[in-house]
Every structure is written in C-alpha cells, then in structure tokens.
Amino acid sequence: PNDVLSLLKVLWFEDSKQVIDEFLPSLYSDRNDFGINPKTQREYFPASPHQTPIYWLLTFTFSDTVSFIIDFINETSEIYFNTNTDRDIKKIEVVIQGNSYVQISSSTLWNSYRGNSDVPYVFASILMALEKYLLDTFEETHLKVFEDNLLIILKQSKSVAVSAVVA
C-alpha cells in the first residue's frame, strides 16, 4: 500500500517543469489552480469514492492513507490559495480542544467533497473516498477510537476541504 501511495503522489502532482499557457482561459486549457497533474483531470471523471484507490487503501492501511490524504489536500489547497484570485478564499482560525489551527477556507473547498464544486475530479474523489470510509466504518469502530481519528484529521488538516468531510 505504501508503494501505491508513493506512486499516486508522483502521478497526481503537476510536474514543476511543465509550461502552462497563461493566455488561455482555464476552461480551454489543462491549467488548474491546485497543482494537480492536468493529465489526471479527465481520468477521474465523474468524481466518486471509487474513482481512485484511496478507499481501498484506507481499508488496508488507514493511518498511512489518511496521512497521504491530508498531505495531498493540504499541499493542493495551499497552491489553490496562492494562485486563486477568488475573494471568497482566506485563512481562518479553527479552535479544537482549546488549541488554534489555521485552515484555508472557501466555499469551493468546503463543497468539494460533495462533487458540486469547481475542483479537479481527483481532488473531489479523494475526499469522497474518505467520507465513504468514515461512514462505512463508523458502527464497527469503537467510539473513542473513531473520535480520536476524527480529531487527528481535523488537527492536521490545513484545509476546510477535509474539515467539511469530518463535519
């Protein structure tokens, strides 16, 4: 499973040497504001919990896969924050158990796990897989363990995209 996660990171992140045509609107080019490899844009349509191997990886190695999800969403959300001119996007303070955490927030990120937001399909599919896994395993997981896992996810997330799934 860890080899698969390493491979996904290589496949899904945009090559930093790639030249992006800034003169074409994003609708007509492969440019995206998340730093995700443009070739993956069409490979994960439509967004769904089963479009990527993430759901199945969660069943085999939950901790490693959650770390991958959080790292991926944090990094791509930061790129989105730095490249987007949307007035809706901002950094907010979230207080969890008396400690403050900063998360990138926008309606686009908050709604992305529902598939009704303008995010890359792979981004939405990863979040949908996390949601499905959490819903599928809730009843069979000891409540304290489940709550602890949710708190870890919330504390490590730097994007409301992940927080929306947990909420």
CSV table of N, CA and C in Angstrom, one decimal:
chain,number,residue,atom,x,y,z
A,1,PRO,N,0.8,-1.2,0.0
A,1,PRO,CA,0.0,0.0,0.0
A,1,PRO,C,0.8,1.3,0.0
A,2,ASN,N,2.0,1.3,0.7
A,2,ASN,CA,2.8,2.5,0.7
A,2,ASN,C,3.4,2.8,-0.6
A,3,ASP,N,3.7,1.7,-1.3
A,3,ASP,CA,4.3,1.9,-2.7
A,3,ASP,C,3.2,2.6,-3.6
A,4,VAL,N,2.0,2.1,-3.4
A,4,VAL,CA,0.9,2.7,-4.2
A,4,VAL,C,0.7,4.2,-3.9
A,5,LEU,N,0.8,4.5,-2.6
A,5,LEU,CA,0.6,5.9,-2.2
A,5,LEU,C,1.8,6.8,-2.7
A,6,SER,N,3.0,6.2,-2.7
A,6,SER,CA,4.1,7.0,-3.3
A,6,SER,C,3.9,7.2,-4.8
A,7,LEU,N,3.4,6.2,-5.5
A,7,LEU,CA,3.2,6.3,-6.9
A,7,LEU,C,2.1,7.3,-7.2
A,8,LEU,N,1.0,7.3,-6.4
A,8,LEU,CA,0.0,8.3,-6.6
A,8,LEU,C,0.4,9.7,-6.5
A,9,LYS,N,1.3,9.9,-5.5
A,9,LYS,CA,1.9,11.3,-5.3
A,9,LYS,C,2.6,11.7,-6.6
A,10,VAL,N,3.4,10.8,-7.2
A,10,VAL,CA,4.1,11.2,-8.4
A,10,VAL,C,3.2,11.4,-9.5
A,11,LEU,N,2.2,10.6,-9.7
A,11,LEU,CA,1.2,10.7,-10.8
A,11,LEU,C,0.3,11.9,-10.7
A,12,TRP,N,-0.1,12.2,-9.5
A,12,TRP,CA,-1.2,13.2,-9.3
A,12,TRP,C,-0.6,14.7,-9.2
A,13,PHE,N,0.6,14.9,-8.8
A,13,PHE,CA,1.1,16.2,-8.7
A,13,PHE,C,1.7,16.7,-10.0
A,14,GLU,N,1.4,17.9,-10.3
A,14,GLU,CA,1.8,18.5,-11.6
A,14,GLU,C,3.4,18.6,-11.6
A,15,ASP,N,3.9,18.3,-12.7
A,15,ASP,CA,5.4,18.4,-12.9
A,15,ASP,C,5.8,19.9,-12.9
A,16,SER,N,6.7,20.3,-12.0
A,16,SER,CA,7.0,21.7,-11.8
A,16,SER,C,7.7,22.3,-13.0
A,17,LYS,N,8.2,21.4,-14.0
A,17,LYS,CA,8.8,21.9,-15.2
A,17,LYS,C,7.8,22.2,-16.3
A,18,GLN,N,6.6,21.8,-16.1
A,18,GLN,CA,5.6,21.9,-17.1
A,18,GLN,C,5.3,23.4,-17.4
A,19,VAL,N,5.2,23.8,-18.7
A,19,VAL,CA,4.9,25.1,-19.0
A,19,VAL,C,3.4,25.2,-19.2
A,20,ILE,N,2.8,26.2,-18.5
A,20,ILE,CA,1.4,26.4,-18.6
A,20,ILE,C,1.1,27.6,-19.4
A,21,ASP,N,0.2,27.5,-20.4
A,21,ASP,CA,-0.1,28.7,-21.2
A,21,ASP,C,-1.1,29.6,-20.4
A,22,GLU,N,-0.5,30.7,-19.9
A,22,GLU,CA,-1.3,31.6,-19.1
A,22,GLU,C,-2.3,32.5,-19.9
A,23,PHE,N,-2.2,32.4,-21.2
A,23,PHE,CA,-3.0,33.2,-22.1
A,23,PHE,C,-4.4,32.6,-22.4
A,24,LEU,N,-4.5,31.3,-22.2
A,24,LEU,CA,-5.7,30.6,-22.4
A,24,LEU,C,-6.6,30.5,-21.2
A,25,PRO,N,-7.9,30.8,-21.2
A,25,PRO,CA,-8.7,30.6,-20.1
A,25,PRO,C,-8.6,29.1,-19.6
A,26,SER,N,-8.7,28.9,-18.3
A,26,SER,CA,-8.6,27.6,-17.7
A,26,SER,C,-9.6,26.6,-18.3
A,27,LEU,N,-10.7,27.1,-18.8
A,27,LEU,CA,-11.7,26.2,-19.4
A,27,LEU,C,-11.2,25.6,-20.7
A,28,TYR,N,-10.3,26.2,-21.4
A,28,TYR,CA,-9.8,25.7,-22.7
A,28,TYR,C,-8.4,25.1,-22.6
A,29,SER,N,-7.9,25.1,-21.4
A,29,SER,CA,-6.5,24.5,-21.3
A,29,SER,C,-6.5,23.5,-20.1
A,30,ASP,N,-5.4,22.9,-19.9
A,30,ASP,CA,-5.3,21.9,-18.8
A,30,ASP,C,-4.8,22.5,-17.5
A,31,ARG,N,-4.8,23.9,-17.5
A,31,ARG,CA,-4.3,24.6,-16.3
A,31,ARG,C,-5.3,24.4,-15.2
A,32,ASN,N,-4.8,24.2,-14.0
A,32,ASN,CA,-5.7,24.2,-12.8
A,32,ASN,C,-5.0,24.9,-11.7
A,33,ASP,N,-5.7,25.3,-10.7
A,33,ASP,CA,-5.2,26.1,-9.6
A,33,ASP,C,-4.8,25.3,-8.4
A,34,PHE,N,-4.7,24.0,-8.6
A,34,PHE,CA,-4.4,23.1,-7.5
A,34,PHE,C,-3.1,22.4,-7.6
A,35,GLY,N,-2.3,22.6,-8.7
A,35,GLY,CA,-1.1,22.0,-8.8
A,35,GLY,C,-1.2,20.5,-9.1
A,36,ILE,N,-2.3,20.0,-9.5
A,36,ILE,CA,-2.6,18.6,-9.9
A,36,ILE,C,-2.2,18.4,-11.3
A,37,ASN,N,-1.6,17.3,-11.6
A,37,ASN,CA,-1.2,17.0,-13.0
A,37,ASN,C,-2.5,17.1,-13.9
A,38,PRO,N,-2.4,17.9,-14.9
A,38,PRO,CA,-3.5,18.1,-15.8
A,38,PRO,C,-4.0,16.8,-16.5
A,39,LYS,N,-3.1,15.9,-16.7
A,39,LYS,CA,-3.5,14.6,-17.3
A,39,LYS,C,-4.5,13.8,-16.5
A,40,THR,N,-4.5,14.1,-15.2
A,40,THR,CA,-5.4,13.4,-14.3
A,40,THR,C,-6.8,14.0,-14.4
A,41,GLN,N,-7.0,15.2,-14.9
A,41,GLN,CA,-8.2,15.9,-14.9
A,41,GLN,C,-9.4,15.0,-15.5
A,42,ARG,N,-9.1,14.4,-16.6
A,42,ARG,CA,-10.1,13.6,-17.3
A,42,ARG,C,-10.2,12.1,-16.9
A,43,GLU,N,-9.1,11.7,-16.2
A,43,GLU,CA,-9.1,10.2,-15.9
A,43,GLU,C,-10.0,9.9,-14.7
A,44,TYR,N,-10.4,10.8,-13.9
A,44,TYR,CA,-11.2,10.6,-12.7
A,44,TYR,C,-12.6,11.1,-12.8
A,45,PHE,N,-13.1,11.2,-14.0
A,45,PHE,CA,-14.5,11.7,-14.2
A,45,PHE,C,-15.4,10.5,-14.3
A,46,PRO,N,-16.6,10.6,-13.7
A,46,PRO,CA,-17.0,11.6,-12.7
A,46,PRO,C,-16.4,11.4,-11.4
A,47,ALA,N,-16.4,12.4,-10.5
A,47,ALA,CA,-15.9,12.2,-9.2
A,47,ALA,C,-16.7,11.2,-8.4
A,48,SER,N,-16.0,10.3,-7.7
A,48,SER,CA,-16.7,9.2,-7.0
A,48,SER,C,-15.8,8.7,-6.0
A,49,PRO,N,-16.3,8.1,-4.9
A,49,PRO,CA,-15.4,7.5,-3.9
A,49,PRO,C,-14.6,6.3,-4.4
A,50,HIS,N,-15.0,5.7,-5.5
A,50,HIS,CA,-14.3,4.6,-6.1
A,50,HIS,C,-13.5,4.9,-7.3
A,51,GLN,N,-13.3,6.2,-7.7
A,51,GLN,CA,-12.5,6.5,-8.8
A,51,GLN,C,-11.0,6.4,-8.6
A,52,THR,N,-10.6,6.4,-7.4
A,52,THR,CA,-9.2,6.3,-7.1
A,52,THR,C,-9.0,5.1,-6.2
A,53,PRO,N,-7.8,4.6,-5.9
A,53,PRO,CA,-7.6,3.5,-5.0
A,53,PRO,C,-7.7,3.9,-3.5
A,54,ILE,N,-8.0,5.2,-3.2
A,54,ILE,CA,-7.9,5.7,-1.9
A,54,ILE,C,-8.8,4.9,-0.9
A,55,TYR,N,-10.1,4.7,-1.3
A,55,TYR,CA,-11.0,4.0,-0.4
A,55,TYR,C,-10.4,2.6,0.0
A,56,TRP,N,-9.9,1.9,-1.0
A,56,TRP,CA,-9.4,0.6,-0.7
A,56,TRP,C,-8.1,0.6,0.2
A,57,LEU,N,-7.3,1.7,-0.1
A,57,LEU,CA,-6.1,1.8,0.7
A,57,LEU,C,-6.4,2.2,2.1
A,58,LEU,N,-7.5,2.9,2.4
A,58,LEU,CA,-7.9,3.2,3.7
A,58,LEU,C,-8.3,1.9,4.5
A,59,THR,N,-8.8,0.9,3.8
A,59,THR,CA,-9.2,-0.3,4.4
A,59,THR,C,-7.9,-1.2,4.8
A,60,PHE,N,-6.8,-1.0,4.1
A,60,PHE,CA,-5.6,-1.7,4.3
A,60,PHE,C,-4.7,-1.0,5.3
A,61,THR,N,-4.5,0.2,5.1
A,61,THR,CA,-3.6,1.0,6.0
A,61,THR,C,-4.1,2.4,6.2
A,62,PHE,N,-5.0,2.4,7.2
A,62,PHE,CA,-5.8,3.6,7.5
A,62,PHE,C,-4.8,4.8,7.8
A,63,SER,N,-3.9,4.7,8.7
A,63,SER,CA,-3.1,5.8,9.2
A,63,SER,C,-2.2,6.4,8.0
A,64,ASP,N,-1.6,5.5,7.3
A,64,ASP,CA,-0.7,6.0,6.2
A,64,ASP,C,-1.6,6.6,5.1
A,65,THR,N,-2.8,6.1,4.8
A,65,THR,CA,-3.6,6.7,3.8
A,65,THR,C,-4.2,8.0,4.2
A,66,VAL,N,-4.6,8.1,5.5
A,66,VAL,CA,-5.1,9.4,6.0
A,66,VAL,C,-4.0,10.4,5.9
A,67,SER,N,-2.8,10.1,6.3
A,67,SER,CA,-1.6,11.0,6.2
A,67,SER,C,-1.4,11.4,4.8
A,68,PHE,N,-1.5,10.5,3.8
A,68,PHE,CA,-1.4,10.9,2.4
A,68,PHE,C,-2.5,11.8,2.0
A,69,ILE,N,-3.7,11.5,2.4
A,69,ILE,CA,-4.9,12.4,2.0
A,69,ILE,C,-4.6,13.8,2.6
A,70,ILE,N,-4.3,13.9,3.9
A,70,ILE,CA,-4.1,15.2,4.5
A,70,ILE,C,-3.0,15.9,3.8
A,71,ASP,N,-1.9,15.3,3.6
A,71,ASP,CA,-0.7,15.9,2.9
A,71,ASP,C,-1.1,16.4,1.5
A,72,PHE,N,-1.8,15.6,0.8
A,72,PHE,CA,-2.2,15.9,-0.6
A,72,PHE,C,-3.2,17.1,-0.6
A,73,ILE,N,-4.2,17.0,0.2
A,73,ILE,CA,-5.2,18.1,0.3
A,73,ILE,C,-4.5,19.4,0.8
A,74,ASN,N,-3.7,19.3,1.8
A,74,ASN,CA,-3.0,20.5,2.4
A,74,ASN,C,-2.2,21.2,1.3
A,75,GLU,N,-1.4,20.4,0.6
A,75,GLU,CA,-0.5,20.9,-0.4
A,75,GLU,C,-1.3,21.5,-1.6
A,76,THR,N,-2.3,20.8,-2.1
A,76,THR,CA,-3.0,21.3,-3.2
A,76,THR,C,-3.9,22.5,-2.8
A,77,SER,N,-4.4,22.6,-1.6
A,77,SER,CA,-5.1,23.7,-1.1
A,77,SER,C,-4.3,24.9,-1.0
A,78,GLU,N,-3.0,24.7,-0.5
A,78,GLU,CA,-2.1,25.9,-0.4
A,78,GLU,C,-1.8,26.4,-1.8
A,79,ILE,N,-1.6,25.6,-2.8
A,79,ILE,CA,-1.4,26.0,-4.2
A,79,ILE,C,-2.6,26.8,-4.6
A,80,TYR,N,-3.8,26.3,-4.4
A,80,TYR,CA,-5.0,26.9,-4.7
A,80,TYR,C,-5.1,28.3,-4.1
A,81,PHE,N,-4.8,28.4,-2.8
A,81,PHE,CA,-4.8,29.7,-2.1
A,81,PHE,C,-3.8,30.7,-2.7
A,82,ASN,N,-2.6,30.2,-3.1
A,82,ASN,CA,-1.6,31.1,-3.7
A,82,ASN,C,-1.9,31.5,-5.1
A,83,THR,N,-2.7,30.7,-5.9
A,83,THR,CA,-2.9,31.0,-7.3
A,83,THR,C,-4.3,31.6,-7.6
A,84,ASN,N,-5.2,31.6,-6.6
A,84,ASN,CA,-6.6,31.9,-6.9
A,84,ASN,C,-6.8,33.4,-6.5
A,85,THR,N,-7.6,34.0,-7.3
A,85,THR,CA,-8.0,35.4,-7.0
A,85,THR,C,-9.4,35.5,-6.5
A,86,ASP,N,-10.0,34.4,-6.2
A,86,ASP,CA,-11.3,34.4,-5.6
A,86,ASP,C,-11.3,35.2,-4.3
A,87,ARG,N,-12.2,36.1,-4.2
A,87,ARG,CA,-12.3,36.9,-2.9
A,87,ARG,C,-12.8,36.1,-1.7
A,88,ASP,N,-13.4,35.0,-2.0
A,88,ASP,CA,-14.0,34.1,-1.0
A,88,ASP,C,-12.9,33.3,-0.2
A,89,ILE,N,-11.7,33.2,-0.8
A,89,ILE,CA,-10.7,32.3,-0.2
A,89,ILE,C,-9.9,33.1,0.9
A,90,LYS,N,-9.7,32.5,2.0
A,90,LYS,CA,-9.0,33.2,3.1
A,90,LYS,C,-8.5,32.1,4.0
A,91,LYS,N,-7.6,32.5,4.9
A,91,LYS,CA,-7.2,31.6,6.0
A,91,LYS,C,-8.0,32.0,7.3
A,92,ILE,N,-8.5,30.9,7.9
A,92,ILE,CA,-9.3,31.1,9.1
A,92,ILE,C,-8.7,30.4,10.3
A,93,GLU,N,-9.0,30.8,11.5
A,93,GLU,CA,-8.6,30.1,12.7
A,93,GLU,C,-9.7,29.2,13.1
A,94,VAL,N,-9.3,27.9,13.4
A,94,VAL,CA,-10.2,26.9,13.9
A,94,VAL,C,-9.7,26.5,15.3
A,95,VAL,N,-10.6,26.5,16.2
A,95,VAL,CA,-10.2,26.1,17.6
A,95,VAL,C,-10.7,24.7,17.9
A,96,ILE,N,-9.8,23.8,18.2
A,96,ILE,CA,-10.1,22.4,18.5
A,96,ILE,C,-9.5,22.1,19.9
A,97,GLN,N,-10.4,21.7,20.8
A,97,GLN,CA,-9.9,21.4,22.1
A,97,GLN,C,-9.0,22.5,22.7
A,98,GLY,N,-9.4,23.7,22.5
A,98,GLY,CA,-8.7,24.8,23.1
A,98,GLY,C,-7.4,25.3,22.4
A,99,ASN,N,-7.1,24.6,21.3
A,99,ASN,CA,-5.9,24.9,20.5
A,99,ASN,C,-6.3,25.5,19.2
A,100,SER,N,-5.6,26.5,18.7
A,100,SER,CA,-5.9,27.2,17.4
A,100,SER,C,-5.1,26.5,16.3
A,101,TYR,N,-5.8,26.4,15.2
A,101,TYR,CA,-5.2,25.9,13.9
A,101,TYR,C,-5.7,26.8,12.8
A,102,VAL,N,-4.8,26.9,11.8
A,102,VAL,CA,-5.2,27.7,10.6
A,102,VAL,C,-5.5,26.8,9.5
A,103,GLN,N,-6.6,27.2,8.8
A,103,GLN,CA,-7.1,26.4,7.7
A,103,GLN,C,-7.4,27.3,6.5
A,104,ILE,N,-7.2,26.9,5.3
A,104,ILE,CA,-7.6,27.6,4.1
A,104,ILE,C,-9.0,27.4,3.9
A,105,SER,N,-9.8,28.4,3.7
A,105,SER,CA,-11.2,28.3,3.6
A,105,SER,C,-11.8,29.0,2.4
A,106,SER,N,-12.7,28.4,1.7
A,106,SER,CA,-13.5,29.0,0.7
A,106,SER,C,-14.7,28.1,0.5
A,107,SER,N,-15.7,28.6,-0.1
A,107,SER,CA,-16.9,27.8,-0.4
A,107,SER,C,-16.6,26.7,-1.4
A,108,THR,N,-15.6,27.0,-2.3
A,108,THR,CA,-15.2,25.9,-3.3
A,108,THR,C,-14.6,24.7,-2.5
A,109,LEU,N,-13.7,25.0,-1.6
A,109,LEU,CA,-13.1,23.9,-0.8
A,109,LEU,C,-14.1,23.2,0.1
A,110,TRP,N,-14.9,24.0,0.7
A,110,TRP,CA,-15.9,23.4,1.7
A,110,TRP,C,-16.8,22.4,0.9
A,111,ASN,N,-17.3,22.8,-0.3
A,111,ASN,CA,-18.2,22.0,-1.0
A,111,ASN,C,-17.6,20.9,-1.9
A,112,SER,N,-16.3,20.8,-1.9
A,112,SER,CA,-15.6,19.9,-2.9
A,112,SER,C,-15.9,18.5,-2.7
A,113,TYR,N,-16.1,18.0,-1.4
A,113,TYR,CA,-16.3,16.6,-1.2
A,113,TYR,C,-17.7,16.1,-1.7
A,114,ARG,N,-18.5,17.1,-2.0
A,114,ARG,CA,-19.9,16.7,-2.5
A,114,ARG,C,-19.9,16.6,-4.0
A,115,GLY,N,-18.8,17.0,-4.6
A,115,GLY,CA,-18.8,16.9,-6.1
A,115,GLY,C,-19.5,18.1,-6.8
A,116,ASN,N,-19.9,19.1,-6.1
A,116,ASN,CA,-20.6,20.2,-6.7
A,116,ASN,C,-19.8,21.5,-6.6
A,117,SER,N,-18.5,21.3,-6.8
A,117,SER,CA,-17.6,22.5,-6.7
A,117,SER,C,-16.6,22.4,-7.8
A,118,ASP,N,-16.0,23.5,-8.2
A,118,ASP,CA,-15.1,23.5,-9.3
A,118,ASP,C,-13.7,23.1,-8.9
A,119,VAL,N,-13.5,21.9,-8.6
A,119,VAL,CA,-12.2,21.3,-8.2
A,119,VAL,C,-11.9,20.2,-9.1
A,120,PRO,N,-10.6,19.8,-9.2
A,120,PRO,CA,-10.3,18.6,-10.0
A,120,PRO,C,-11.0,17.4,-9.5
A,121,TYR,N,-11.4,16.5,-10.4
A,121,TYR,CA,-12.1,15.3,-10.1
A,121,TYR,C,-11.4,14.4,-9.1
A,122,VAL,N,-10.1,14.4,-9.3
A,122,VAL,CA,-9.3,13.5,-8.4
A,122,VAL,C,-9.3,14.1,-6.9
A,123,PHE,N,-9.3,15.4,-6.8
A,123,PHE,CA,-9.4,16.1,-5.5
A,123,PHE,C,-10.7,15.7,-4.8
A,124,ALA,N,-11.8,15.9,-5.6
A,124,ALA,CA,-13.1,15.5,-5.0
A,124,ALA,C,-13.2,14.0,-4.7
A,125,SER,N,-12.7,13.2,-5.6
A,125,SER,CA,-12.8,11.7,-5.4
A,125,SER,C,-12.1,11.3,-4.1
A,126,ILE,N,-10.9,11.9,-3.9
A,126,ILE,CA,-10.2,11.5,-2.6
A,126,ILE,C,-11.0,11.9,-1.4
A,127,LEU,N,-11.6,13.0,-1.4
A,127,LEU,CA,-12.5,13.4,-0.3
A,127,LEU,C,-13.7,12.5,-0.1
A,128,MET,N,-14.3,12.2,-1.3
A,128,MET,CA,-15.5,11.3,-1.2
A,128,MET,C,-15.1,9.9,-0.7
A,129,ALA,N,-13.9,9.5,-1.0
A,129,ALA,CA,-13.5,8.2,-0.5
A,129,ALA,C,-13.3,8.2,1.0
A,130,LEU,N,-12.7,9.3,1.5
A,130,LEU,CA,-12.6,9.5,2.9
A,130,LEU,C,-13.9,9.5,3.6
A,131,GLU,N,-14.8,10.2,3.1
A,131,GLU,CA,-16.2,10.3,3.6
A,131,GLU,C,-16.8,8.9,3.7
A,132,LYS,N,-16.8,8.2,2.5
A,132,LYS,CA,-17.4,6.9,2.5
A,132,LYS,C,-16.8,5.9,3.5
A,133,TYR,N,-15.5,6.0,3.6
A,133,TYR,CA,-14.8,5.1,4.5
A,133,TYR,C,-15.2,5.4,5.9
A,134,LEU,N,-15.3,6.6,6.3
A,134,LEU,CA,-15.7,7.0,7.7
A,134,LEU,C,-17.1,6.6,7.9
A,135,LEU,N,-18.0,6.8,7.0
A,135,LEU,CA,-19.4,6.4,7.2
A,135,LEU,C,-19.5,4.9,7.2
A,136,ASP,N,-18.8,4.2,6.4
A,136,ASP,CA,-18.9,2.7,6.4
A,136,ASP,C,-18.3,2.0,7.6
A,137,THR,N,-17.4,2.7,8.3
A,137,THR,CA,-16.7,2.0,9.4
A,137,THR,C,-17.2,2.6,10.8
A,138,PHE,N,-18.0,3.6,10.7
A,138,PHE,CA,-18.4,4.2,12.0
A,138,PHE,C,-19.0,3.2,13.0
A,139,GLU,N,-20.0,2.4,12.6
A,139,GLU,CA,-20.6,1.5,13.5
A,139,GLU,C,-19.8,0.4,14.0
A,140,GLU,N,-18.7,0.0,13.3
A,140,GLU,CA,-17.9,-1.1,13.7
A,140,GLU,C,-16.6,-0.7,14.5
A,141,THR,N,-16.4,0.7,14.6
A,141,THR,CA,-15.3,1.2,15.2
A,141,THR,C,-15.7,1.7,16.6
A,142,HIS,N,-14.8,1.4,17.6
A,142,HIS,CA,-15.1,1.8,19.0
A,142,HIS,C,-15.2,3.4,18.9
A,143,LEU,N,-16.2,3.9,19.6
A,143,LEU,CA,-16.5,5.4,19.5
A,143,LEU,C,-15.2,6.2,19.9
A,144,LYS,N,-14.5,5.8,20.9
A,144,LYS,CA,-13.3,6.6,21.3
A,144,LYS,C,-12.3,6.6,20.2
A,145,VAL,N,-12.0,5.5,19.6
A,145,VAL,CA,-11.0,5.4,18.5
A,145,VAL,C,-11.5,6.2,17.4
A,146,PHE,N,-12.8,6.2,17.0
A,146,PHE,CA,-13.3,6.9,15.9
A,146,PHE,C,-13.2,8.4,16.2
A,147,GLU,N,-13.6,8.9,17.4
A,147,GLU,CA,-13.4,10.3,17.7
A,147,GLU,C,-12.0,10.7,17.7
A,148,ASP,N,-11.1,9.9,18.2
A,148,ASP,CA,-9.6,10.3,18.2
A,148,ASP,C,-9.1,10.4,16.7
A,149,ASN,N,-9.6,9.5,15.9
A,149,ASN,CA,-9.2,9.6,14.4
A,149,ASN,C,-9.7,10.9,13.8
A,150,LEU,N,-10.9,11.3,14.1
A,150,LEU,CA,-11.5,12.5,13.6
A,150,LEU,C,-10.7,13.7,14.1
A,151,LEU,N,-10.4,13.7,15.4
A,151,LEU,CA,-9.6,14.8,15.9
A,151,LEU,C,-8.2,14.9,15.3
A,152,ILE,N,-7.6,13.8,15.1
A,152,ILE,CA,-6.3,13.8,14.4
A,152,ILE,C,-6.4,14.4,13.0
A,153,ILE,N,-7.5,14.0,12.3
A,153,ILE,CA,-7.7,14.5,10.9
A,153,ILE,C,-7.9,16.0,11.0
A,154,LEU,N,-8.8,16.5,11.9
A,154,LEU,CA,-9.1,17.9,12.0
A,154,LEU,C,-7.8,18.7,12.3
A,155,LYS,N,-7.0,18.2,13.3
A,155,LYS,CA,-5.9,19.0,13.7
A,155,LYS,C,-4.8,19.1,12.7
A,156,GLN,N,-4.6,18.0,11.9
A,156,GLN,CA,-3.6,18.0,10.9
A,156,GLN,C,-4.0,18.7,9.6
A,157,SER,N,-5.3,18.9,9.4
A,157,SER,CA,-5.7,19.5,8.1
A,157,SER,C,-5.5,21.0,8.1
A,158,LYS,N,-5.0,21.5,7.0
A,158,LYS,CA,-4.9,22.9,6.8
A,158,LYS,C,-5.9,23.4,5.8
A,159,SER,N,-6.9,22.6,5.5
A,159,SER,CA,-7.9,23.0,4.5
A,159,SER,C,-9.3,22.6,5.0
A,160,VAL,N,-10.2,23.5,4.8
A,160,VAL,CA,-11.6,23.1,5.1
A,160,VAL,C,-12.2,22.0,4.3
A,161,ALA,N,-11.5,21.7,3.2
A,161,ALA,CA,-12.0,20.6,2.4
A,161,ALA,C,-12.0,19.3,3.2
A,162,VAL,N,-11.1,19.1,4.0
A,162,VAL,CA,-11.0,17.9,4.8
A,162,VAL,C,-12.0,18.1,6.0
A,163,SER,N,-12.0,19.2,6.6
A,163,SER,CA,-12.8,19.5,7.7
A,163,SER,C,-14.3,19.3,7.4
A,164,ALA,N,-14.7,19.7,6.2
A,164,ALA,CA,-16.1,19.5,5.7
A,164,ALA,C,-16.5,18.1,5.7
A,165,VAL,N,-15.6,17.2,5.4
A,165,VAL,CA,-15.9,15.7,5.4
A,165,VAL,C,-16.1,15.3,6.8
A,166,VAL,N,-15.3,15.7,7.7
A,166,VAL,CA,-15.4,15.3,9.1
A,166,VAL,C,-16.6,15.9,9.8
A,167,ALA,N,-17.0,17.1,9.4
A,167,ALA,CA,-18.1,17.8,10.0
A,167,ALA,C,-19.4,17.0,9.6
